[in-house]
Amino acid sequence: MALSEVKGIQAGPGEKAFGFLKVGTTSVSTYSIPVAVLNGVEPGKTLGVIGGTHGTEFASIEAVIRVIQDLDPMEMKGRLLAIPVLNGPQFEHRSAFLSPFDQLNQNRVFPGDPNGTLSHRAAYVVFSEVVSQCDALVDCHGGDITEDIDDMVLAGKGDDEEVNKMAVDMASCFPTKYITLFPVQESGLSMSAQKRYGIPCVTSEAGTPHNVRERHVEFHYEGIMNVLKYFDIIEGEPEMVKPIVAPKRYRYNAEQGGIWHSYVELGQEVKAGEELGNVTDLFGNELEAFTAPEDSTVSFLRVYYSVNCGEPLIGLVVLD
């Protein structure tokens, strides 16, 4: 196995190397992205793994860090290129959804622009220096500041059926009950790498920042490790599930702003007609109420008390 390098971060056969890729500067600081290069002792596939595309989706970050620590490159074929925290500004400032530097959603600006604002430059650096070297990509996400999301995976769906199948296989490496097929575009999400580079891409979703649950960290971790086995980068047979593909889903947003009261828990099975929650005004008067349209499972919950009109409240998925 030859020397592996990501813009000056070099790892010889059987080695790990850590470093930072410079994105750009603010008026008072330098913005850089941490990268781990794990280089096996034999040739093989290269898997890219990203955490913290949204910097407050902490379960994804913790999982990527654990994978970096637990893997032994002396027992690997091929490489792992891992970014534990892509969106450092959001991670550091604990801001919701958007970078505090340019107010952009990091997962809407790929493949980026070397002459754009910092979010565009970060996307460009990640794609040009890391993802361009990969045979497959896993981008780990979860609930942002206002959200709680249960275990699910998005699999990229493009024009190449063989690549689509690999994406579904990768998604099945996560201990999920269902997979959503996501049409890949030329730009926007990290999943656009499937169209740009012709590699299978998946996005795992699990967790909330309030508080980080071990089961959600394990969801991301187990999935990544199984994907590594799927591509024969590490030894062992991947534990692959047989999830429901593209199940029926419901999503409810607030029609009016006020106070959100949830009556259910994440992952709870609910019956048709069961009360899910309501929105009241500041005097406690009910403005709107929500009930389950059919037997289903709670897959998404708003965790903030206050809510503005148009903001998401609850998601359901039908798994029967």
PDB file of C-alpha atoms in Angstrom:
ATOM      1  CA  MET A   1       0.000   0.000   0.000  1.00  0.00           C
ATOM      2  CA  ALA A   2       1.397   3.374  -0.993  1.00  0.00           C
ATOM      3  CA  LEU A   3       1.581   6.584   0.978  1.00  0.00           C
ATOM      4  CA  SER A   4      -1.847   8.198   1.396  1.00  0.00           C
ATOM      5  CA  GLU A   5      -2.186  11.965   1.382  1.00  0.00           C
ATOM      6  CA  VAL A   6      -4.897  14.583   1.736  1.00  0.00           C
ATOM      7  CA  LYS A   7      -3.276  17.935   0.988  1.00  0.00           C
ATOM      8  CA  GLY A   8      -0.192  17.441   3.161  1.00  0.00           C
ATOM      9  CA  ILE A   9      -1.785  15.071   5.705  1.00  0.00           C
ATOM     10  CA  GLN A  10       0.260  11.943   5.016  1.00  0.00           C
ATOM     11  CA  ALA A  11      -0.158   8.398   6.318  1.00  0.00           C
ATOM     12  CA  GLY A  12       2.124   5.535   5.380  1.00  0.00           C
ATOM     13  CA  PRO A  13       0.908   1.931   5.155  1.00  0.00           C
ATOM     14  CA  GLY A  14      -0.633   0.897   8.482  1.00  0.00           C
ATOM     15  CA  GLU A  15      -0.643   4.463   9.828  1.00  0.00           C
ATOM     16  CA  LYS A  16      -3.106   7.095  11.022  1.00  0.00           C
ATOM     17  CA  ALA A  17      -2.497  10.765  10.366  1.00  0.00           C
ATOM     18  CA  PHE A  18      -4.408  13.788  11.601  1.00  0.00           C
ATOM     19  CA  GLY A  19      -4.425  17.343  10.341  1.00  0.00           C
ATOM     20  CA  PHE A  20      -6.468  20.320   9.228  1.00  0.00           C
ATOM     21  CA  LEU A  21      -7.472  21.610   5.806  1.00  0.00           C
ATOM     22  CA  LYS A  22      -7.527  25.388   5.625  1.00  0.00           C
ATOM     23  CA  VAL A  23     -10.784  26.863   4.347  1.00  0.00           C
ATOM     24  CA  GLY A  24     -10.218  30.591   4.756  1.00  0.00           C
ATOM     25  CA  THR A  25     -10.015  33.399   7.257  1.00  0.00           C
ATOM     26  CA  THR A  26     -12.373  35.657   9.144  1.00  0.00           C
ATOM     27  CA  SER A  27     -11.368  39.071  10.430  1.00  0.00           C
ATOM     28  CA  VAL A  28      -9.810  37.475  13.531  1.00  0.00           C
ATOM     29  CA  SER A  29      -9.346  33.729  12.936  1.00  0.00           C
ATOM     30  CA  THR A  30      -8.608  30.911  10.500  1.00  0.00           C
ATOM     31  CA  TYR A  31     -11.297  28.358   9.608  1.00  0.00           C
ATOM     32  CA  SER A  32      -9.932  24.828   9.124  1.00  0.00           C
ATOM     33  CA  ILE A  33     -11.498  21.379   8.822  1.00  0.00           C
ATOM     34  CA  PRO A  34     -10.115  18.392  10.801  1.00  0.00           C
ATOM     35  CA  VAL A  35      -9.289  15.322   8.720  1.00  0.00           C
ATOM     36  CA  ALA A  36      -8.131  11.837   9.707  1.00  0.00           C
ATOM     37  CA  VAL A  37      -6.359   9.637   7.153  1.00  0.00           C
ATOM     38  CA  LEU A  38      -6.292   5.916   8.009  1.00  0.00           C
ATOM     39  CA  ASN A  39      -4.172   4.012   5.515  1.00  0.00           C
ATOM     40  CA  GLY A  40      -4.335   0.221   5.400  1.00  0.00           C
ATOM     41  CA  VAL A  41      -1.482  -2.170   4.719  1.00  0.00           C
ATOM     42  CA  GLU A  42      -3.026  -3.557   1.519  1.00  0.00           C
ATOM     43  CA  PRO A  43      -4.731  -1.893  -1.448  1.00  0.00           C
ATOM     44  CA  GLY A  44      -8.504  -1.577  -1.346  1.00  0.00           C
ATOM     45  CA  LYS A  45     -11.445   0.786  -1.453  1.00  0.00           C
ATOM     46  CA  THR A  46     -11.510   4.272   0.063  1.00  0.00           C
ATOM     47  CA  LEU A  47     -14.477   5.233   2.223  1.00  0.00           C
ATOM     48  CA  GLY A  48     -15.211   8.845   3.057  1.00  0.00           C
ATOM     49  CA  VAL A  49     -17.062   9.590   6.296  1.00  0.00           C
ATOM     50  CA  ILE A  50     -18.282  13.014   7.380  1.00  0.00           C
ATOM     51  CA  GLY A  51     -19.662  14.131  10.733  1.00  0.00           C
ATOM     52  CA  GLY A  52     -20.817  17.543  11.818  1.00  0.00           C
ATOM     53  CA  THR A  53     -21.916  18.881   8.441  1.00  0.00           C
ATOM     54  CA  HIS A  54     -24.336  20.568  10.797  1.00  0.00           C
ATOM     55  CA  GLY A  55     -22.160  21.290  13.800  1.00  0.00           C
ATOM     56  CA  THR A  56     -24.724  20.652  16.537  1.00  0.00           C
ATOM     57  CA  GLU A  57     -25.694  17.162  15.385  1.00  0.00           C
ATOM     58  CA  PHE A  58     -23.497  15.747  18.114  1.00  0.00           C
ATOM     59  CA  ALA A  59     -24.290  12.013  17.942  1.00  0.00           C
ATOM     60  CA  SER A  60     -22.880  11.900  14.418  1.00  0.00           C
ATOM     61  CA  ILE A  61     -19.702  13.658  15.507  1.00  0.00           C
ATOM     62  CA  GLU A  62     -19.133  11.339  18.463  1.00  0.00           C
ATOM     63  CA  ALA A  63     -19.636   8.278  16.266  1.00  0.00           C
ATOM     64  CA  VAL A  64     -17.070   9.390  13.687  1.00  0.00           C
ATOM     65  CA  ILE A  65     -14.541  10.151  16.429  1.00  0.00           C
ATOM     66  CA  ARG A  66     -15.017   6.665  17.906  1.00  0.00           C
ATOM     67  CA  VAL A  67     -14.532   5.038  14.510  1.00  0.00           C
ATOM     68  CA  ILE A  68     -11.283   6.959  14.017  1.00  0.00           C
ATOM     69  CA  GLN A  69     -10.037   5.848  17.437  1.00  0.00           C
ATOM     70  CA  ASP A  70     -11.138   2.211  17.229  1.00  0.00           C
ATOM     71  CA  LEU A  71      -9.798   1.303  13.794  1.00  0.00           C
ATOM     72  CA  ASP A  72      -6.325  -0.168  13.447  1.00  0.00           C
ATOM     73  CA  PRO A  73      -4.845   0.620  10.000  1.00  0.00           C
ATOM     74  CA  MET A  74      -2.585  -2.413  10.375  1.00  0.00           C
ATOM     75  CA  GLU A  75      -5.752  -4.495   9.982  1.00  0.00           C
ATOM     76  CA  MET A  76      -7.184  -2.525   7.067  1.00  0.00           C
ATOM     77  CA  LYS A  77      -7.237  -2.874   3.287  1.00  0.00           C
ATOM     78  CA  GLY A  78      -7.690   0.452   1.580  1.00  0.00           C
ATOM     79  CA  ARG A  79      -8.378   3.715   3.365  1.00  0.00           C
ATOM     80  CA  LEU A  80     -10.747   5.680   5.542  1.00  0.00           C
ATOM     81  CA  LEU A  81     -10.823   9.460   5.064  1.00  0.00           C
ATOM     82  CA  ALA A  82     -12.820  10.874   7.961  1.00  0.00           C
ATOM     83  CA  ILE A  83     -13.953  14.371   8.888  1.00  0.00           C
ATOM     84  CA  PRO A  84     -15.277  14.429  12.471  1.00  0.00           C
ATOM     85  CA  VAL A  85     -16.558  18.034  12.341  1.00  0.00           C
ATOM     86  CA  LEU A  86     -17.031  19.674   8.966  1.00  0.00           C
ATOM     87  CA  ASN A  87     -18.927  22.721  10.200  1.00  0.00           C
ATOM     88  CA  GLY A  88     -16.568  24.082  12.837  1.00  0.00           C
ATOM     89  CA  PRO A  89     -18.203  27.521  13.056  1.00  0.00           C
ATOM     90  CA  GLN A  90     -21.626  26.065  13.880  1.00  0.00           C
ATOM     91  CA  PHE A  91     -20.056  23.531  16.251  1.00  0.00           C
ATOM     92  CA  GLU A  92     -18.134  26.217  18.126  1.00  0.00           C
ATOM     93  CA  HIS A  93     -20.970  28.748  18.313  1.00  0.00           C
ATOM     94  CA  ARG A  94     -23.715  26.121  18.860  1.00  0.00           C
ATOM     95  CA  SER A  95     -25.933  27.887  16.336  1.00  0.00           C
ATOM     96  CA  ALA A  96     -28.949  26.252  14.696  1.00  0.00           C
ATOM     97  CA  PHE A  97     -28.843  25.034  11.088  1.00  0.00           C
ATOM     98  CA  LEU A  98     -26.777  27.887   9.636  1.00  0.00           C
ATOM     99  CA  SER A  99     -23.130  28.910   9.789  1.00  0.00           C
ATOM    100  CA  PRO A 100     -22.676  31.999  11.973  1.00  0.00           C
ATOM    101  CA  PHE A 101     -20.094  33.225   9.458  1.00  0.00           C
ATOM    102  CA  ASP A 102     -22.319  33.599   6.384  1.00  0.00           C
ATOM    103  CA  GLN A 103     -25.793  32.383   7.465  1.00  0.00           C
ATOM    104  CA  LEU A 104     -25.744  29.506   4.979  1.00  0.00           C
ATOM    105  CA  ASN A 105     -26.793  25.877   5.424  1.00  0.00           C
ATOM    106  CA  GLN A 106     -23.609  23.862   4.875  1.00  0.00           C
ATOM    107  CA  ASN A 107     -25.576  20.981   3.365  1.00  0.00           C
ATOM    108  CA  ARG A 108     -27.085  23.136   0.636  1.00  0.00           C
ATOM    109  CA  VAL A 109     -23.919  24.501  -0.980  1.00  0.00           C
ATOM    110  CA  PHE A 110     -22.002  21.472  -2.320  1.00  0.00           C
ATOM    111  CA  PRO A 111     -19.874  21.149  -4.430  1.00  0.00           C
ATOM    112  CA  GLY A 112     -18.884  24.594  -3.235  1.00  0.00           C
ATOM    113  CA  ASP A 113     -16.960  27.480  -4.714  1.00  0.00           C
ATOM    114  CA  PRO A 114     -13.289  28.315  -4.028  1.00  0.00           C
ATOM    115  CA  ASN A 115     -14.125  32.012  -4.396  1.00  0.00           C
ATOM    116  CA  GLY A 116     -17.348  32.020  -2.381  1.00  0.00           C
ATOM    117  CA  THR A 117     -18.093  32.708   1.270  1.00  0.00           C
ATOM    118  CA  LEU A 118     -16.729  30.356   3.923  1.00  0.00           C
ATOM    119  CA  SER A 119     -19.503  27.737   3.675  1.00  0.00           C
ATOM    120  CA  HIS A 120     -18.992  27.537  -0.095  1.00  0.00           C
ATOM    121  CA  ARG A 121     -15.223  27.290   0.388  1.00  0.00           C
ATOM    122  CA  ALA A 122     -15.611  24.555   3.021  1.00  0.00           C
ATOM    123  CA  ALA A 123     -17.775  22.514   0.662  1.00  0.00           C
ATOM    124  CA  TYR A 124     -15.253  22.993  -2.137  1.00  0.00           C
ATOM    125  CA  VAL A 125     -12.325  21.895   0.044  1.00  0.00           C
ATOM    126  CA  VAL A 126     -14.170  18.782   1.247  1.00  0.00           C
ATOM    127  CA  PHE A 127     -15.218  17.709  -2.240  1.00  0.00           C
ATOM    128  CA  SER A 128     -12.003  18.548  -4.073  1.00  0.00           C
ATOM    129  CA  GLU A 129      -9.530  17.273  -1.460  1.00  0.00           C
ATOM    130  CA  VAL A 130     -11.394  14.415   0.259  1.00  0.00           C
ATOM    131  CA  VAL A 131     -14.523  13.154  -1.508  1.00  0.00           C
ATOM    132  CA  SER A 132     -12.850  13.158  -4.932  1.00  0.00           C
ATOM    133  CA  GLN A 133     -10.539  10.401  -3.613  1.00  0.00           C
ATOM    134  CA  CYS A 134     -13.373   8.207  -2.297  1.00  0.00           C
ATOM    135  CA  ASP A 135     -15.185   5.157  -3.663  1.00  0.00           C
ATOM    136  CA  ALA A 136     -18.202   5.777  -1.416  1.00  0.00           C
ATOM    137  CA  LEU A 137     -19.427   8.425   1.017  1.00  0.00           C
ATOM    138  CA  VAL A 138     -21.265   8.317   4.353  1.00  0.00           C
ATOM    139  CA  ASP A 139     -22.479  11.660   5.721  1.00  0.00           C
ATOM    140  CA  CYS A 140     -23.720  11.329   9.308  1.00  0.00           C
ATOM    141  CA  HIS A 141     -26.463  13.679  10.493  1.00  0.00           C
ATOM    142  CA  GLY A 142     -29.149  13.916  13.171  1.00  0.00           C
ATOM    143  CA  GLY A 143     -31.429  16.407  14.854  1.00  0.00           C
ATOM    144  CA  ASP A 144     -30.237  20.003  15.002  1.00  0.00           C
ATOM    145  CA  ILE A 145     -30.892  22.359  17.933  1.00  0.00           C
ATOM    146  CA  THR A 146     -34.706  22.206  17.645  1.00  0.00           C
ATOM    147  CA  GLU A 147     -34.968  18.573  16.526  1.00  0.00           C
ATOM    148  CA  ASP A 148     -34.996  14.953  17.654  1.00  0.00           C
ATOM    149  CA  ILE A 149     -34.690  12.366  14.872  1.00  0.00           C
ATOM    150  CA  ASP A 150     -34.901   8.596  15.201  1.00  0.00           C
ATOM    151  CA  ASP A 151     -32.838   6.091  13.255  1.00  0.00           C
ATOM    152  CA  MET A 152     -33.163   6.368   9.480  1.00  0.00           C
ATOM    153  CA  VAL A 153     -30.976   6.474   6.369  1.00  0.00           C
ATOM    154  CA  LEU A 154     -31.230   8.294   3.053  1.00  0.00           C
ATOM    155  CA  ALA A 155     -29.813   6.433   0.053  1.00  0.00           C
ATOM    156  CA  GLY A 156     -28.848   8.344  -3.066  1.00  0.00           C
ATOM    157  CA  LYS A 157     -30.808   7.529  -6.219  1.00  0.00           C
ATOM    158  CA  GLY A 158     -29.415   8.601  -9.579  1.00  0.00           C
ATOM    159  CA  ASP A 159     -29.142   7.351 -13.158  1.00  0.00           C
ATOM    160  CA  ASP A 160     -26.693   4.491 -12.498  1.00  0.00           C
ATOM    161  CA  GLU A 161     -28.622   1.489 -11.153  1.00  0.00           C
ATOM    162  CA  GLU A 162     -25.477  -0.318  -9.997  1.00  0.00           C
ATOM    163  CA  VAL A 163     -24.458   2.696  -7.908  1.00  0.00           C
ATOM    164  CA  ASN A 164     -28.036   3.004  -6.618  1.00  0.00           C
ATOM    165  CA  LYS A 165     -27.937  -0.630  -5.466  1.00  0.00           C
ATOM    166  CA  MET A 166     -24.665  -0.048  -3.616  1.00  0.00           C
ATOM    167  CA  ALA A 167     -26.199   2.995  -1.913  1.00  0.00           C
ATOM    168  CA  VAL A 168     -29.156   0.893  -0.735  1.00  0.00           C
ATOM    169  CA  ASP A 169     -26.743  -1.821   0.443  1.00  0.00           C
ATOM    170  CA  MET A 170     -24.757   0.792   2.378  1.00  0.00           C
ATOM    171  CA  ALA A 171     -27.951   2.116   3.951  1.00  0.00           C
ATOM    172  CA  SER A 172     -28.857  -1.460   4.918  1.00  0.00           C
ATOM    173  CA  CYS A 173     -25.593  -1.647   6.870  1.00  0.00           C
ATOM    174  CA  PHE A 174     -27.183   0.646   9.455  1.00  0.00           C
ATOM    175  CA  PRO A 175     -29.581  -0.887  12.026  1.00  0.00           C
ATOM    176  CA  THR A 176     -32.549   0.964  10.548  1.00  0.00           C
ATOM    177  CA  LYS A 177     -36.154  -0.058  10.008  1.00  0.00           C
ATOM    178  CA  TYR A 178     -36.547   1.983   6.851  1.00  0.00           C
ATOM    179  CA  ILE A 179     -34.663   3.716   4.051  1.00  0.00           C
ATOM    180  CA  THR A 180     -35.680   6.776   2.076  1.00  0.00           C
ATOM    181  CA  LEU A 181     -34.516   6.987  -1.533  1.00  0.00           C
ATOM    182  CA  PHE A 182     -33.289  10.494  -2.268  1.00  0.00           C
ATOM    183  CA  PRO A 183     -32.912  11.769  -5.847  1.00  0.00           C
ATOM    184  CA  VAL A 184     -29.390  13.114  -6.267  1.00  0.00           C
ATOM    185  CA  GLN A 185     -28.881  16.531  -7.845  1.00  0.00           C
ATOM    186  CA  GLU A 186     -25.935  18.342  -9.413  1.00  0.00           C
ATOM    187  CA  SER A 187     -25.531  20.527  -6.343  1.00  0.00           C
ATOM    188  CA  GLY A 188     -26.827  21.165  -2.842  1.00  0.00           C
ATOM    189  CA  LEU A 189     -26.447  18.216  -0.485  1.00  0.00           C
ATOM    190  CA  SER A 190     -23.264  16.247   0.123  1.00  0.00           C
ATOM    191  CA  MET A 191     -25.147  13.443  -1.627  1.00  0.00           C
ATOM    192  CA  SER A 192     -24.599  15.338  -4.884  1.00  0.00           C
ATOM    193  CA  ALA A 193     -21.226  13.540  -4.886  1.00  0.00           C
ATOM    194  CA  GLN A 194     -23.118  10.522  -6.247  1.00  0.00           C
ATOM    195  CA  LYS A 195     -23.840  12.447  -9.440  1.00  0.00           C
ATOM    196  CA  ARG A 196     -20.561  14.359  -9.542  1.00  0.00           C
ATOM    197  CA  TYR A 197     -18.153  11.481  -8.850  1.00  0.00           C
ATOM    198  CA  GLY A 198     -20.303   8.433  -9.618  1.00  0.00           C
ATOM    199  CA  ILE A 199     -19.941   7.017  -6.098  1.00  0.00           C
ATOM    200  CA  PRO A 200     -22.696   5.642  -3.827  1.00  0.00           C
ATOM    201  CA  CYS A 201     -23.743   8.068  -1.087  1.00  0.00           C
ATOM    202  CA  VAL A 202     -25.827   7.672   2.053  1.00  0.00           C
ATOM    203  CA  THR A 203     -26.867  10.032   4.814  1.00  0.00           C
ATOM    204  CA  SER A 204     -27.583   8.562   8.242  1.00  0.00           C
ATOM    205  CA  GLU A 205     -29.957  10.461  10.538  1.00  0.00           C
ATOM    206  CA  ALA A 206     -30.212   9.903  14.286  1.00  0.00           C
ATOM    207  CA  GLY A 207     -30.065  11.965  17.454  1.00  0.00           C
ATOM    208  CA  THR A 208     -30.619  15.265  19.180  1.00  0.00           C
ATOM    209  CA  PRO A 209     -28.224  17.616  20.978  1.00  0.00           C
ATOM    210  CA  HIS A 210     -30.490  17.471  24.080  1.00  0.00           C
ATOM    211  CA  ASN A 211     -29.008  15.109  25.350  1.00  0.00           C
ATOM    212  CA  VAL A 212     -26.875  12.871  23.166  1.00  0.00           C
ATOM    213  CA  ARG A 213     -28.251   9.322  23.461  1.00  0.00           C
ATOM    214  CA  GLU A 214     -25.846   6.416  23.351  1.00  0.00           C
ATOM    215  CA  ARG A 215     -28.200   4.436  21.112  1.00  0.00           C
ATOM    216  CA  HIS A 216     -27.995   7.148  18.467  1.00  0.00           C
ATOM    217  CA  VAL A 217     -24.198   7.256  18.613  1.00  0.00           C
ATOM    218  CA  GLU A 218     -24.200   3.469  18.257  1.00  0.00           C
ATOM    219  CA  PHE A 219     -26.550   3.692  15.274  1.00  0.00           C
ATOM    220  CA  HIS A 220     -24.064   5.794  13.315  1.00  0.00           C
ATOM    221  CA  TYR A 221     -21.053   3.844  14.610  1.00  0.00           C
ATOM    222  CA  GLU A 222     -22.422   0.395  13.766  1.00  0.00           C
ATOM    223  CA  GLY A 223     -23.462   1.576  10.337  1.00  0.00           C
ATOM    224  CA  ILE A 224     -20.029   2.975   9.486  1.00  0.00           C
ATOM    225  CA  MET A 225     -18.272  -0.162  10.705  1.00  0.00           C
ATOM    226  CA  ASN A 226     -20.604  -2.362   8.655  1.00  0.00           C
ATOM    227  CA  VAL A 227     -20.023  -0.227   5.557  1.00  0.00           C
ATOM    228  CA  LEU A 228     -16.272  -0.686   6.071  1.00  0.00           C
ATOM    229  CA  LYS A 229     -16.886  -4.448   6.133  1.00  0.00           C
ATOM    230  CA  TYR A 230     -19.140  -4.239   3.069  1.00  0.00           C
ATOM    231  CA  PHE A 231     -16.259  -2.762   1.073  1.00  0.00           C
ATOM    232  CA  ASP A 232     -13.739  -5.238   2.598  1.00  0.00           C
ATOM    233  CA  ILE A 233     -11.762  -2.410   4.180  1.00  0.00           C
ATOM    234  CA  ILE A 234     -11.918  -4.262   7.495  1.00  0.00           C
ATOM    235  CA  GLU A 235     -12.472  -7.970   8.091  1.00  0.00           C
ATOM    236  CA  GLY A 236     -15.829  -9.490   8.863  1.00  0.00           C
ATOM    237  CA  GLU A 237     -19.268  -9.894   7.354  1.00  0.00           C
ATOM    238  CA  PRO A 238     -21.422  -6.774   7.537  1.00  0.00           C
ATOM    239  CA  GLU A 239     -24.605  -7.119   9.556  1.00  0.00           C
ATOM    240  CA  MET A 240     -27.144  -5.918   7.018  1.00  0.00           C
ATOM    241  CA  VAL A 241     -30.828  -5.447   7.751  1.00  0.00           C
ATOM    242  CA  LYS A 242     -33.792  -5.731   5.395  1.00  0.00           C
ATOM    243  CA  PRO A 243     -35.461  -2.379   5.904  1.00  0.00           C
ATOM    244  CA  ILE A 244     -38.638  -1.070   4.338  1.00  0.00           C
ATOM    245  CA  VAL A 245     -37.703   1.058   1.343  1.00  0.00           C
ATOM    246  CA  ALA A 246     -39.546   4.368   0.842  1.00  0.00           C
ATOM    247  CA  PRO A 247     -42.372   3.863   3.379  1.00  0.00           C
ATOM    248  CA  LYS A 248     -45.296   6.260   3.708  1.00  0.00           C
ATOM    249  CA  ARG A 249     -44.385   9.259   5.850  1.00  0.00           C
ATOM    250  CA  TYR A 250     -46.230  12.198   7.401  1.00  0.00           C
ATOM    251  CA  ARG A 251     -44.806  15.564   8.406  1.00  0.00           C
ATOM    252  CA  TYR A 252     -46.685  18.278  10.300  1.00  0.00           C
ATOM    253  CA  ASN A 253     -45.717  21.931  10.530  1.00  0.00           C
ATOM    254  CA  ALA A 254     -47.217  24.638  12.711  1.00  0.00           C
ATOM    255  CA  GLU A 255     -49.887  26.662  10.936  1.00  0.00           C
ATOM    256  CA  GLN A 256     -49.735  29.242  13.723  1.00  0.00           C
ATOM    257  CA  GLY A 257     -46.970  30.315  16.061  1.00  0.00           C
ATOM    258  CA  GLY A 258     -47.204  29.732  19.793  1.00  0.00           C
ATOM    259  CA  ILE A 259     -46.220  27.015  22.271  1.00  0.00           C
ATOM    260  CA  TRP A 260     -45.730  23.388  21.244  1.00  0.00           C
ATOM    261  CA  HIS A 261     -46.885  20.586  23.558  1.00  0.00           C
ATOM    262  CA  SER A 262     -45.898  17.060  22.530  1.00  0.00           C
ATOM    263  CA  TYR A 263     -47.862  14.124  23.944  1.00  0.00           C
ATOM    264  CA  VAL A 264     -45.629  11.408  22.491  1.00  0.00           C
ATOM    265  CA  GLU A 265     -42.007  10.261  22.558  1.00  0.00           C
ATOM    266  CA  LEU A 266     -39.539   9.642  19.760  1.00  0.00           C
ATOM    267  CA  GLY A 267     -39.871   6.091  18.454  1.00  0.00           C
ATOM    268  CA  GLN A 268     -43.295   5.623  20.045  1.00  0.00           C
ATOM    269  CA  GLU A 269     -45.873   3.581  18.141  1.00  0.00           C
ATOM    270  CA  VAL A 270     -49.170   5.447  17.864  1.00  0.00           C
ATOM    271  CA  LYS A 271     -52.650   4.359  16.813  1.00  0.00           C
ATOM    272  CA  ALA A 272     -54.906   6.006  14.264  1.00  0.00           C
ATOM    273  CA  GLY A 273     -56.687   8.931  15.926  1.00  0.00           C
ATOM    274  CA  GLU A 274     -54.258   9.124  18.847  1.00  0.00           C
ATOM    275  CA  GLU A 275     -53.453  12.663  20.011  1.00  0.00           C
ATOM    276  CA  LEU A 276     -49.898  13.695  19.166  1.00  0.00           C
ATOM    277  CA  GLY A 277     -49.694  17.241  20.519  1.00  0.00           C
ATOM    278  CA  ASN A 278     -51.027  20.751  20.170  1.00  0.00           C
ATOM    279  CA  VAL A 279     -50.038  24.378  19.741  1.00  0.00           C
ATOM    280  CA  THR A 280     -51.456  26.978  22.129  1.00  0.00           C
ATOM    281  CA  ASP A 281     -51.213  30.735  22.327  1.00  0.00           C
ATOM    282  CA  LEU A 282     -49.420  32.486  25.180  1.00  0.00           C
ATOM    283  CA  PHE A 283     -52.593  32.324  27.286  1.00  0.00           C
ATOM    284  CA  GLY A 284     -52.982  28.566  26.902  1.00  0.00           C
ATOM    285  CA  ASN A 285     -55.790  28.652  24.344  1.00  0.00           C
ATOM    286  CA  GLU A 286     -55.498  25.841  21.814  1.00  0.00           C
ATOM    287  CA  LEU A 287     -54.741  27.020  18.286  1.00  0.00           C
ATOM    288  CA  GLU A 288     -54.367  23.643  16.585  1.00  0.00           C
ATOM    289  CA  ALA A 289     -54.134  19.979  17.527  1.00  0.00           C
ATOM    290  CA  PHE A 290     -52.607  16.980  15.794  1.00  0.00           C
ATOM    291  CA  THR A 291     -53.710  13.337  15.686  1.00  0.00           C
ATOM    292  CA  ALA A 292     -52.246  10.285  13.979  1.00  0.00           C
ATOM    293  CA  PRO A 293     -53.931   9.607  10.603  1.00  0.00           C
ATOM    294  CA  GLU A 294     -53.124   5.891  10.853  1.00  0.00           C
ATOM    295  CA  ASP A 295     -51.082   3.440  12.902  1.00  0.00           C
ATOM    296  CA  SER A 296     -47.499   4.665  12.664  1.00  0.00           C
ATOM    297  CA  THR A 297     -44.251   5.411  14.517  1.00  0.00           C
ATOM    298  CA  VAL A 298     -42.957   8.790  15.694  1.00  0.00           C
ATOM    299  CA  SER A 299     -39.798   9.455  13.673  1.00  0.00           C
ATOM    300  CA  PHE A 300     -39.273  13.186  14.307  1.00  0.00           C
ATOM    301  CA  LEU A 301     -40.100  15.564  17.164  1.00  0.00           C
ATOM    302  CA  ARG A 302     -39.637  19.243  17.764  1.00  0.00           C
ATOM    303  CA  VAL A 303     -37.893  19.695  21.115  1.00  0.00           C
ATOM    304  CA  TYR A 304     -38.290  23.479  21.442  1.00  0.00           C
ATOM    305  CA  TYR A 305     -41.148  24.902  23.519  1.00  0.00           C
ATOM    306  CA  SER A 306     -41.764  27.941  21.305  1.00  0.00           C
ATOM    307  CA  VAL A 307     -42.674  27.591  17.644  1.00  0.00           C
ATOM    308  CA  ASN A 308     -43.197  29.938  14.705  1.00  0.00           C
ATOM    309  CA  CYS A 309     -45.682  29.309  11.910  1.00  0.00           C
ATOM    310  CA  GLY A 310     -44.295  26.994   9.250  1.00  0.00           C
ATOM    311  CA  GLU A 311     -41.787  25.257  11.525  1.00  0.00           C
ATOM    312  CA  PRO A 312     -41.814  21.433  11.789  1.00  0.00           C
ATOM    313  CA  LEU A 313     -43.418  19.771  14.797  1.00  0.00           C
ATOM    314  CA  ILE A 314     -43.670  16.042  14.309  1.00  0.00           C
ATOM    315  CA  GLY A 315     -42.966  13.303  11.780  1.00  0.00           C
ATOM    316  CA  LEU A 316     -44.523   9.849  11.438  1.00  0.00           C
ATOM    317  CA  VAL A 317     -43.549   6.800   9.417  1.00  0.00           C
ATOM    318  CA  VAL A 318     -45.773   3.823   8.564  1.00  0.00           C
ATOM    319  CA  LEU A 319     -43.752   0.637   9.033  1.00  0.00           C
ATOM    320  CA  ASP A 320     -46.427  -2.069   8.713  1.00  0.00           C
TER     321      ASP A 320
END
